[in-house]
Amino acid sequence: MNPLDDTRRLELLRAARLARAHAYAPYSRFRVGAAVLCGDGRIVPGCNVENSSFGLTVCAERVAIGAAIAQGATGFHAIAIAASPPAMPCGACRQTLVEFNPDMVVLIAGPDGDLDETREMRAADLLPDSFRFEP
Ligand code: THU
């Protein structure tokens, strides 16, 4: 079974958009939602969490991945990211996605719209020649 059919893609988008409503972004006012599809089919959401000490801000993608890890989930197949306008993942998030699965499918979407308005890429293509800790 393909774990990422269009039904799953739409579920991921919906979860990312719902999570976006929970974003804590009083400084930038740029709300981002994410949702990760885990190996067992679970979908785990995240949103950006800012701080008055701006550098402490955590992106939606890393909140979703961290929450999934904390739930014991593994084998991440895909992540959806929703923002307005659509946002490409930052460098730190790209490194985090590649850490868990270079083949992870990354869906980049706006606040609404269908799959034909969603960009789809692969984590490793977003971060070529990524760092690997191989002593
Ligand atoms: N942000 C994310 O949550 N994900 C991204 O991929 C890019 C940026 C957040 C961080 C910050 O809260 C706001 O967007 C503006 O940078």
XYZ file of N, CA and C and ligand atoms in Angstrom:
421
model
N 0.849 -1.200 0.000
C 0.000 0.000 0.000
C 0.884 1.249 0.000
N 0.554 2.196 -0.847
C 1.277 3.468 -0.833
C 0.795 4.291 0.359
N 1.711 4.593 1.309
C 1.257 5.317 2.498
C 0.851 6.762 2.193
N 1.227 7.235 1.006
C 0.951 8.643 0.708
C 0.115 8.766 -0.564
N -1.125 8.343 -0.474
C -2.025 8.584 -1.594
C -2.653 9.978 -1.427
N -3.475 10.358 -2.386
C -4.001 11.722 -2.348
C -4.924 11.971 -1.155
N -5.584 10.916 -0.690
C -6.431 11.072 0.509
C -5.567 11.460 1.708
N -4.427 10.771 1.838
C -3.503 11.082 2.937
C -2.917 12.485 2.765
N -2.596 12.824 1.546
C -2.069 14.179 1.296
C -3.067 15.228 1.782
N -4.334 15.022 1.448
C -5.357 15.995 1.851
C -5.528 16.012 3.370
N -5.429 14.849 4.002
C -5.513 14.799 5.470
C -4.355 15.556 6.108
N -3.182 15.389 5.519
C -1.998 16.105 6.036
C -2.174 17.612 5.897
N -2.651 18.032 4.737
C -2.870 19.471 4.518
C -3.866 20.020 5.524
N -4.927 19.278 5.722
C -5.966 19.726 6.659
C -5.403 19.843 8.074
N -4.611 18.855 8.483
C -4.020 18.880 9.836
C -3.053 20.056 9.975
N -2.279 20.322 8.935
C -1.333 21.445 8.994
C -2.088 22.771 9.094
N -3.182 22.868 8.359
C -3.958 24.118 8.383
C -4.651 24.307 9.725
N -5.136 23.214 10.306
C -5.749 23.309 11.639
C -4.702 23.741 12.667
N -3.511 23.146 12.591
C -2.450 23.489 13.549
C -2.032 24.953 13.391
N -2.093 25.439 12.173
C -1.707 26.840 11.925
C -2.556 27.801 12.755
N -3.799 27.420 13.001
C -4.681 28.272 13.801
C -4.173 28.395 15.238
N -3.317 27.463 15.663
C -2.794 27.489 17.035
C -1.430 28.156 17.127
N -0.909 28.618 16.003
C 0.435 29.211 16.018
C 0.533 30.313 17.070
N 1.683 30.349 17.738
C 1.959 31.445 18.675
C 2.989 32.339 17.988
N 2.486 33.365 17.324
C 3.360 34.207 16.500
C 3.029 35.686 16.691
N 3.080 36.174 17.967
C 2.696 37.567 18.216
C 3.714 38.570 17.680
N 4.933 38.129 17.384
C 5.987 39.058 16.951
C 5.997 39.202 15.437
N 6.112 38.084 14.737
C 6.135 38.158 13.268
C 4.723 38.221 12.685
N 3.759 37.698 13.422
C 2.384 37.526 12.922
C 2.329 36.602 11.706
N 3.388 35.848 11.498
C 3.438 34.892 10.386
C 3.152 33.509 10.960
N 1.916 33.054 10.740
C 1.477 31.794 11.343
C 1.781 30.628 10.399
N 2.372 29.586 10.966
C 2.744 28.406 10.176
C 2.208 27.162 10.890
N 1.632 26.263 10.109
C 1.203 24.966 10.632
C 1.927 23.869 9.888
N 2.143 22.761 10.564
C 2.781 21.608 9.919
C 2.101 20.344 10.422
N 2.237 19.274 9.659
C 1.728 17.977 10.104
C 2.588 16.896 9.465
N 3.026 15.963 10.294
C 3.920 14.907 9.815
C 3.174 13.579 9.780
N 3.353 12.862 8.683
C 2.772 11.522 8.522
C 3.805 10.497 8.973
N 3.457 9.755 10.015
C 4.394 8.819 10.634
C 4.224 7.422 10.033
N 5.198 6.559 10.316
C 5.218 5.232 9.733
C 3.988 4.401 10.043
N 3.406 4.613 11.213
C 2.226 3.832 11.602
C 0.920 4.495 11.171
N 1.027 5.575 10.385
C -0.179 6.232 9.863
C -0.635 7.422 10.683
N -0.051 7.563 11.883
C -0.400 8.718 12.706
C -0.054 10.028 12.005
N -0.856 11.033 12.215
C -0.545 12.378 11.737
C -0.368 13.270 12.960
N 0.805 13.867 13.081
C 1.116 14.674 14.269
C 1.309 16.133 13.841
N 0.558 17.054 14.454
C 0.639 18.455 14.061
C 1.678 19.251 14.854
N 2.026 20.401 14.296
C 2.886 21.368 14.996
C 2.600 22.756 14.464
N 2.980 23.764 15.236
C 2.845 25.150 14.779
C 4.063 25.913 15.275
N 4.308 27.082 14.678
C 5.459 27.852 15.163
C 5.161 28.435 16.534
N 6.206 28.482 17.345
C 6.105 28.977 18.721
C 7.198 30.023 18.904
N 6.791 31.288 18.954
C 7.760 32.379 19.052
C 8.048 32.713 20.516
N 8.997 33.607 20.700
C 9.374 34.020 22.054
C 9.854 35.462 21.993
N 9.682 36.196 23.101
C 10.133 37.584 23.125
C 11.658 37.664 22.969
N 12.336 36.610 23.308
C 13.740 36.466 22.927
C 13.731 35.744 21.582
N 13.730 36.533 20.506
C 13.320 36.033 19.189
C 14.034 34.755 18.753
N 15.312 34.659 19.133
C 16.101 33.507 18.679
C 15.611 32.175 19.233
N 14.748 32.240 20.217
C 14.222 30.994 20.801
C 13.053 30.423 20.002
N 12.611 31.166 19.013
C 11.474 30.718 18.185
C 11.725 29.328 17.618
N 10.673 28.511 17.635
C 10.768 27.183 17.016
C 9.766 27.131 15.868
N 10.229 26.652 14.734
C 9.378 26.563 13.547
C 8.353 25.431 13.693
N 7.279 25.560 12.936
C 6.201 24.573 12.956
C 6.708 23.166 12.618
N 7.606 23.081 11.663
C 8.097 21.769 11.223
C 8.803 21.047 12.361
N 9.670 21.784 13.084
C 10.429 21.137 14.155
C 9.554 20.856 15.368
N 8.513 21.640 15.560
C 7.558 21.331 16.639
C 6.826 20.034 16.307
N 6.408 19.865 15.050
C 5.694 18.643 14.643
C 6.598 17.415 14.768
N 7.815 17.531 14.265
C 8.746 16.391 14.338
C 9.042 16.060 15.801
N 9.283 17.075 16.612
C 9.582 16.845 18.026
C 8.409 16.190 18.745
N 7.205 16.638 18.443
C 6.014 16.052 19.080
C 5.858 14.592 18.660
N 6.110 14.317 17.384
C 5.987 12.939 16.883
C 7.013 12.032 17.566
N 8.236 12.518 17.674
C 9.282 11.739 18.358
C 8.875 11.479 19.807
N 8.338 12.506 20.455
C 7.947 12.367 21.864
C 6.790 11.381 22.038
N 6.012 11.185 20.977
C 4.918 10.200 21.026
C 5.397 8.795 20.688
N 6.672 8.676 20.363
C 7.207 7.365 20.020
C 7.072 7.009 18.555
N 6.660 7.964 17.749
C 6.485 7.697 16.312
C 7.845 7.688 15.611
N 7.912 6.931 14.519
C 9.140 6.866 13.709
C 8.720 6.749 12.241
N 9.700 6.663 11.367
C 9.445 6.361 9.954
C 8.607 7.409 9.260
N 9.018 8.658 9.370
C 8.218 9.742 8.818
C 8.209 9.702 7.288
N 7.023 9.646 6.730
C 6.874 9.565 5.276
C 6.795 10.943 4.641
N 6.105 11.866 5.302
C 5.790 13.141 4.654
C 5.497 14.193 5.707
N 5.662 15.450 5.287
C 5.274 16.570 6.151
C 4.594 17.614 5.290
N 3.512 18.164 5.786
C 2.838 19.272 5.108
C 3.099 20.544 5.898
N 3.275 21.628 5.173
C 3.546 22.936 5.791
C 2.552 23.924 5.195
N 1.811 24.610 6.073
C 0.809 25.564 5.588
C 1.106 26.952 6.132
N 1.127 27.926 5.236
C 1.345 29.321 5.642
C 0.727 30.211 4.568
N 0.646 31.499 4.887
C 0.071 32.445 3.933
C 0.948 33.696 3.830
N 1.714 33.863 2.736
C 1.795 32.960 1.597
C 2.559 31.686 1.960
N 2.502 30.674 1.080
C 3.222 29.430 1.352
C 4.689 29.710 1.654
N 5.253 28.927 2.599
C 6.642 29.154 3.027
C 7.484 27.919 2.785
N 8.663 28.136 2.251
C 9.632 27.053 2.151
C 10.263 26.845 3.521
N 10.583 25.603 3.883
C 11.212 25.367 5.188
C 12.580 26.036 5.286
N 12.897 26.554 6.467
C 14.196 27.206 6.681
C 15.303 26.154 6.708
N 16.531 26.616 6.734
C 17.676 25.700 6.704
C 17.691 24.729 7.872
N 17.404 25.242 9.078
C 17.416 24.369 10.265
C 16.376 23.261 10.125
N 15.212 23.616 9.606
C 14.162 22.601 9.434
C 14.544 21.607 8.345
N 15.190 22.068 7.297
C 15.628 21.137 6.236
C 16.585 20.101 6.818
N 17.518 20.576 7.641
C 18.472 19.646 8.266
C 17.727 18.651 9.151
N 16.714 19.111 9.838
C 15.939 18.229 10.722
C 15.162 17.193 9.916
N 14.578 17.604 8.809
C 13.824 16.642 7.983
C 14.754 15.564 7.430
N 15.908 15.998 6.924
C 16.868 15.044 6.336
C 17.375 14.063 7.393
N 17.507 14.546 8.616
C 17.959 13.674 9.720
C 17.075 12.428 9.818
N 15.770 12.627 9.643
C 14.840 11.527 9.883
C 14.489 10.749 8.628
N 14.525 11.395 7.482
C 14.274 10.667 6.234
C 14.571 11.573 5.032
N 15.689 11.333 4.367
C 16.025 12.161 3.201
C 14.960 12.075 2.103
N 14.219 10.970 2.092
C 13.174 10.806 1.076
C 11.814 11.336 1.521
N 11.794 11.977 2.681
C 10.511 12.498 3.169
C 9.900 13.452 2.135
N 8.617 13.260 1.888
C 7.904 14.136 0.949
C 7.484 15.401 1.700
N 7.770 16.539 1.111
C 7.456 17.827 1.739
C 6.386 18.518 0.896
N 5.225 18.736 1.499
C 4.115 19.411 0.820
C 4.074 20.856 1.306
N 4.091 21.777 0.385
C 4.119 23.202 0.740
C 2.850 23.845 0.207
N 2.045 24.358 1.148
C 0.703 24.789 0.778
C 0.370 26.150 1.373
N -0.637 26.765 0.809
C -1.194 27.994 1.343
C -2.266 27.683 2.379
N -2.995 28.697 2.813
C -4.003 28.512 3.866
C -5.225 27.754 3.388
N -5.412 27.679 2.094
C -6.486 26.856 1.534
C -6.042 26.432 0.135
N -6.927 25.783 -0.575
C -6.545 25.321 -1.909
C -6.310 23.828 -1.926
N -6.331 23.293 -3.129
C -6.302 21.848 -3.329
C -4.875 21.371 -3.628
N -4.762 20.092 -3.936
C -3.432 19.530 -4.187
C -2.771 20.148 -5.413
N -3.567 20.583 -6.359
C -2.957 21.167 -7.565
C -2.349 22.548 -7.280
N -2.611 23.082 -6.093
C -1.974 24.348 -5.696
C -0.883 24.117 -4.653
N -0.505 22.859 -4.481
C 0.472 22.478 -3.461
C 1.760 22.035 -4.140
N 2.882 22.582 -3.678
C 4.174 22.115 -4.194
C 4.588 20.862 -3.450
N 5.266 19.996 -4.160
C 5.704 18.744 -3.529
C 7.164 18.504 -3.862
N 7.969 18.314 -2.841
C 9.381 18.039 -3.057
C 9.879 16.983 -2.075
N 11.152 16.663 -2.185
C 11.762 15.637 -1.339
C 12.777 16.339 -0.436
N 12.838 15.911 0.822
C 13.679 16.618 1.799
C 15.117 16.767 1.302
N 15.703 15.698 0.778
C 17.111 15.761 0.373
C 17.323 16.728 -0.796
N 16.292 16.935 -1.594
C 16.425 17.893 -2.693
C 16.395 19.335 -2.182
N 15.825 19.503 -0.987
C 15.814 20.835 -0.368
C 17.132 21.130 0.347
N 17.936 20.098 0.550
C 19.221 20.286 1.246
C 20.261 19.329 0.671
N 20.761 19.664 -0.524
C 21.752 18.779 -1.146
C 23.039 18.731 -0.313
N 23.719 17.609 -0.359
C 24.998 17.444 0.356
C 24.866 17.803 1.829
N 23.816 17.343 2.463
C 23.571 17.737 3.853
C 24.607 17.107 4.785
N 24.787 17.752 5.904
C 25.713 17.255 6.932
C 25.214 15.937 7.507
N 26.144 15.011 7.645
C 25.855 13.737 8.323
C 26.966 13.529 9.328
N 26.624 13.161 10.535
C 27.649 12.897 11.556
C 28.130 11.474 11.406
N 29.292 11.335 10.756
C 29.851 10.006 10.498
C 31.308 9.996 10.931
N 31.544 9.866 12.232
C 32.941 9.924 12.718
C 33.758 8.781 12.129
N 8.639 29.679 10.362
C 8.185 28.407 10.444
O 7.467 28.037 11.382
N 8.534 27.544 9.466
C 9.253 27.874 8.368
O 9.523 27.022 7.547
C 9.719 29.243 8.171
C 9.504 30.166 9.315
C 8.219 30.637 11.387
C 9.273 31.060 12.346
C 8.732 32.398 12.815
O 7.824 32.185 13.878
C 7.952 32.924 11.625
O 7.768 31.814 10.765
C 8.650 34.043 10.869
O 9.952 33.700 10.578
